[in-house]
């Protein structure tokens, strides 16, 4: 009887512990859509541009990161792919030359970057807008290149306010009447264009 009770307590404890853990931090990259008329099933909208709903890369495709100070006082980050994803990053960017790639971190869109050539070195860069909370959460999935520097930048709580949604914004719908999902900016200055 004690063994059965002990086993049940162990299972319940494991379930409770698992439910208390934070959700995995979501960070991914979308490319500008080749078929903007594809509708809500295939696209998301940000600042008047349509992006493919299926990310080309996410945190799971990278192995390490290194942050840097951006011009505006926020942090940027370099994400490094392992060798097995270097070709994938090159192929995805080579096929989308002239289009934009959109970083989405914790559900918020960051500054889109124009793809001018295929990325051959396996490094994808977010040029700014991140804070110490973002860096700490990224470190839960990726190894920092220089842990000592990164740990000084980490924040326990997210200081970024929720974006202000545009007043009177009417959701856009596709030809089938489905609402096209909108991404909102990490900076309130970009929400006016939506």
Tab-separated table of C-alpha atoms in Angstrom, residues 13-193:
chain	number	residue	atom	x	y	z
A	13	UNK	CA	4.200	15.984	-7.691
A	14	UNK	CA	5.681	15.670	-11.176
A	15	UNK	CA	2.438	16.899	-12.762
A	16	UNK	CA	2.253	19.888	-10.416
A	17	UNK	CA	5.887	20.767	-11.052
A	18	UNK	CA	5.414	20.562	-14.818
A	19	UNK	CA	2.333	22.804	-14.680
A	20	UNK	CA	4.258	25.495	-12.758
A	21	UNK	CA	7.015	25.801	-15.349
A	22	UNK	CA	6.956	28.766	-17.724
A	23	UNK	CA	5.834	28.216	-21.277
A	24	UNK	CA	8.591	28.073	-23.859
A	25	UNK	CA	9.482	31.527	-25.130
A	26	UNK	CA	8.243	31.954	-28.672
A	27	UNK	CA	10.521	33.592	-31.194
A	28	UNK	CA	10.295	32.986	-34.925
A	29	UNK	CA	10.834	34.572	-38.337
A	30	UNK	CA	8.232	35.067	-41.063
A	31	UNK	CA	8.877	35.925	-44.700
A	32	UNK	CA	6.850	38.298	-46.796
A	33	UNK	CA	4.137	36.432	-48.644
A	34	UNK	CA	4.431	35.597	-52.338
A	35	UNK	CA	0.635	35.225	-52.389
A	36	UNK	CA	-0.887	38.103	-50.375
A	37	UNK	CA	-4.336	37.129	-51.679
A	38	UNK	CA	-3.956	33.709	-50.031
A	39	UNK	CA	-6.149	34.903	-47.188
A	40	UNK	CA	-6.249	34.136	-43.485
A	41	UNK	CA	-5.343	30.477	-43.917
A	42	UNK	CA	-1.847	31.342	-45.159
A	43	UNK	CA	-1.050	34.931	-44.202
A	44	UNK	CA	-0.645	37.338	-41.301
A	45	UNK	CA	-0.656	41.109	-41.644
A	46	UNK	CA	1.818	43.627	-40.242
A	47	UNK	CA	2.058	47.307	-41.230
A	48	UNK	CA	0.216	46.763	-44.490
A	49	UNK	CA	2.368	43.820	-45.620
A	50	UNK	CA	1.314	40.199	-45.676
A	51	UNK	CA	3.641	37.566	-44.221
A	52	UNK	CA	3.477	33.783	-44.482
A	53	UNK	CA	1.957	32.249	-41.343
A	54	UNK	CA	4.475	29.400	-41.415
A	55	UNK	CA	7.790	30.553	-39.907
A	56	UNK	CA	11.002	29.802	-41.787
A	57	UNK	CA	12.971	29.535	-38.523
A	58	UNK	CA	12.262	29.537	-34.785
A	59	UNK	CA	14.390	29.328	-31.642
A	60	UNK	CA	14.632	25.552	-31.996
A	61	UNK	CA	16.678	26.054	-35.200
A	62	UNK	CA	19.433	27.942	-33.380
A	63	UNK	CA	22.025	26.763	-30.854
A	64	UNK	CA	23.527	29.930	-29.362
A	65	UNK	CA	23.121	33.701	-29.229
A	66	UNK	CA	25.062	36.877	-28.548
A	67	UNK	CA	23.449	40.203	-27.653
A	68	UNK	CA	24.691	43.716	-28.399
A	69	UNK	CA	23.590	47.260	-27.613
A	70	UNK	CA	21.467	48.814	-30.353
A	71	UNK	CA	21.584	52.517	-31.239
A	72	UNK	CA	18.311	53.206	-29.383
A	73	UNK	CA	19.566	51.690	-26.092
A	74	UNK	CA	17.722	48.402	-26.524
A	75	UNK	CA	19.439	45.110	-27.294
A	76	UNK	CA	19.941	43.388	-30.593
A	77	UNK	CA	20.846	39.745	-30.859
A	78	UNK	CA	22.795	37.490	-33.219
A	79	UNK	CA	21.340	33.971	-33.438
A	80	UNK	CA	23.674	31.187	-34.605
A	81	UNK	CA	22.430	28.059	-36.369
A	82	UNK	CA	24.121	24.690	-35.953
A	83	UNK	CA	25.632	23.296	-39.158
A	84	UNK	CA	22.545	21.227	-39.972
A	85	UNK	CA	20.390	24.387	-40.311
A	86	UNK	CA	22.880	26.652	-42.104
A	87	UNK	CA	21.782	25.384	-45.524
A	88	UNK	CA	18.116	25.782	-44.577
A	89	UNK	CA	18.664	29.435	-43.591
A	90	UNK	CA	20.560	30.065	-46.832
A	91	UNK	CA	17.870	28.411	-48.970
A	92	UNK	CA	14.997	30.262	-47.304
A	93	UNK	CA	16.683	33.644	-47.613
A	94	UNK	CA	17.990	33.010	-51.148
A	95	UNK	CA	14.455	32.172	-52.326
A	96	UNK	CA	13.085	35.373	-50.805
A	97	UNK	CA	15.573	38.002	-52.032
A	98	UNK	CA	13.863	41.388	-52.263
A	99	UNK	CA	11.217	40.457	-49.701
A	100	UNK	CA	11.147	41.176	-45.978
A	101	UNK	CA	11.800	38.889	-43.058
A	102	UNK	CA	9.859	39.686	-39.878
A	103	UNK	CA	11.120	38.722	-36.412
A	104	UNK	CA	8.273	37.920	-34.002
A	105	UNK	CA	9.274	37.703	-30.343
A	106	UNK	CA	6.800	36.863	-27.598
A	107	UNK	CA	3.896	37.590	-29.954
A	108	UNK	CA	5.137	41.056	-30.987
A	109	UNK	CA	6.600	42.011	-34.355
A	110	UNK	CA	9.995	43.705	-34.512
A	111	UNK	CA	11.581	45.768	-37.275
A	112	UNK	CA	11.318	43.875	-40.612
A	113	UNK	CA	14.548	43.402	-42.547
A	114	UNK	CA	14.860	43.363	-46.327
A	115	UNK	CA	16.585	40.266	-47.670
A	116	UNK	CA	19.246	41.412	-50.126
A	117	UNK	CA	21.097	38.080	-50.404
A	118	UNK	CA	21.080	34.540	-49.078
A	119	UNK	CA	22.547	34.221	-45.579
A	120	UNK	CA	25.588	31.956	-45.879
A	121	UNK	CA	27.160	32.238	-42.413
A	122	UNK	CA	24.245	30.766	-40.424
A	123	UNK	CA	23.696	33.980	-38.443
A	124	UNK	CA	20.352	35.742	-38.240
A	125	UNK	CA	20.312	39.149	-36.559
A	126	UNK	CA	17.576	41.104	-34.830
A	127	UNK	CA	18.922	44.646	-34.903
A	128	UNK	CA	17.191	46.040	-31.831
A	129	UNK	CA	14.100	46.373	-29.678
A	130	UNK	CA	14.859	43.554	-27.246
A	131	UNK	CA	15.204	43.982	-23.500
A	132	UNK	CA	16.880	42.024	-20.698
A	133	UNK	CA	13.745	39.936	-20.154
A	134	UNK	CA	13.849	38.807	-23.802
A	135	UNK	CA	17.518	37.875	-23.438
A	136	UNK	CA	16.859	35.877	-20.266
A	137	UNK	CA	13.993	33.997	-21.895
A	138	UNK	CA	16.046	33.297	-25.048
A	139	UNK	CA	18.797	31.890	-22.797
A	140	UNK	CA	16.327	29.239	-21.586
A	141	UNK	CA	16.479	27.702	-25.088
A	142	UNK	CA	19.882	28.777	-26.433
A	143	UNK	CA	23.385	28.921	-24.995
A	144	UNK	CA	24.870	32.398	-24.676
A	145	UNK	CA	28.218	32.881	-26.435
A	146	UNK	CA	29.445	34.853	-23.415
A	147	UNK	CA	27.367	33.882	-20.343
A	148	UNK	CA	29.065	36.420	-18.058
A	149	UNK	CA	28.076	39.395	-20.230
A	150	UNK	CA	24.566	38.081	-20.886
A	151	UNK	CA	23.745	37.416	-17.225
A	152	UNK	CA	24.426	41.075	-16.391
A	153	UNK	CA	21.785	42.084	-18.946
A	154	UNK	CA	19.005	39.719	-17.848
A	155	UNK	CA	15.794	41.026	-16.292
A	156	UNK	CA	13.381	38.917	-14.267
A	157	UNK	CA	10.222	40.727	-15.419
A	158	UNK	CA	9.193	42.132	-18.773
A	159	UNK	CA	9.312	45.961	-18.724
A	160	UNK	CA	7.703	46.242	-22.184
A	161	UNK	CA	4.132	47.531	-22.038
A	162	UNK	CA	1.465	45.847	-24.099
A	163	UNK	CA	1.152	47.655	-27.433
A	164	UNK	CA	-1.619	50.181	-27.819
A	165	UNK	CA	-3.991	48.940	-30.462
A	166	UNK	CA	-5.132	51.476	-33.068
A	167	UNK	CA	-8.382	53.225	-32.187
A	168	UNK	CA	-11.289	52.230	-34.377
A	169	UNK	CA	-9.279	49.532	-36.125
A	170	UNK	CA	-11.510	47.217	-38.127
A	171	UNK	CA	-10.182	43.698	-38.625
A	172	UNK	CA	-9.377	42.850	-42.242
A	173	UNK	CA	-11.081	39.821	-43.723
A	174	UNK	CA	-10.189	37.613	-46.658
A	175	UNK	CA	-12.546	36.748	-49.512
A	176	UNK	CA	-14.048	33.939	-47.427
A	177	UNK	CA	-14.875	36.276	-44.534
A	178	UNK	CA	-12.113	34.944	-42.254
A	179	UNK	CA	-10.321	37.538	-40.133
A	180	UNK	CA	-6.696	37.913	-41.193
A	181	UNK	CA	-4.522	37.768	-38.051
A	182	UNK	CA	-2.682	41.004	-37.265
A	183	UNK	CA	0.717	41.270	-35.657
A	184	UNK	CA	1.369	44.246	-33.435
A	185	UNK	CA	4.611	46.063	-33.015
A	186	UNK	CA	6.990	46.017	-30.096
A	187	UNK	CA	7.073	49.824	-30.476
A	188	UNK	CA	3.866	51.858	-30.363
A	189	UNK	CA	5.087	54.151	-33.161
A	190	UNK	CA	4.427	51.411	-35.754
A	191	UNK	CA	0.834	50.719	-34.739
A	192	UNK	CA	-0.450	53.828	-36.554
A	193	UNK	CA	0.258	52.248	-39.948
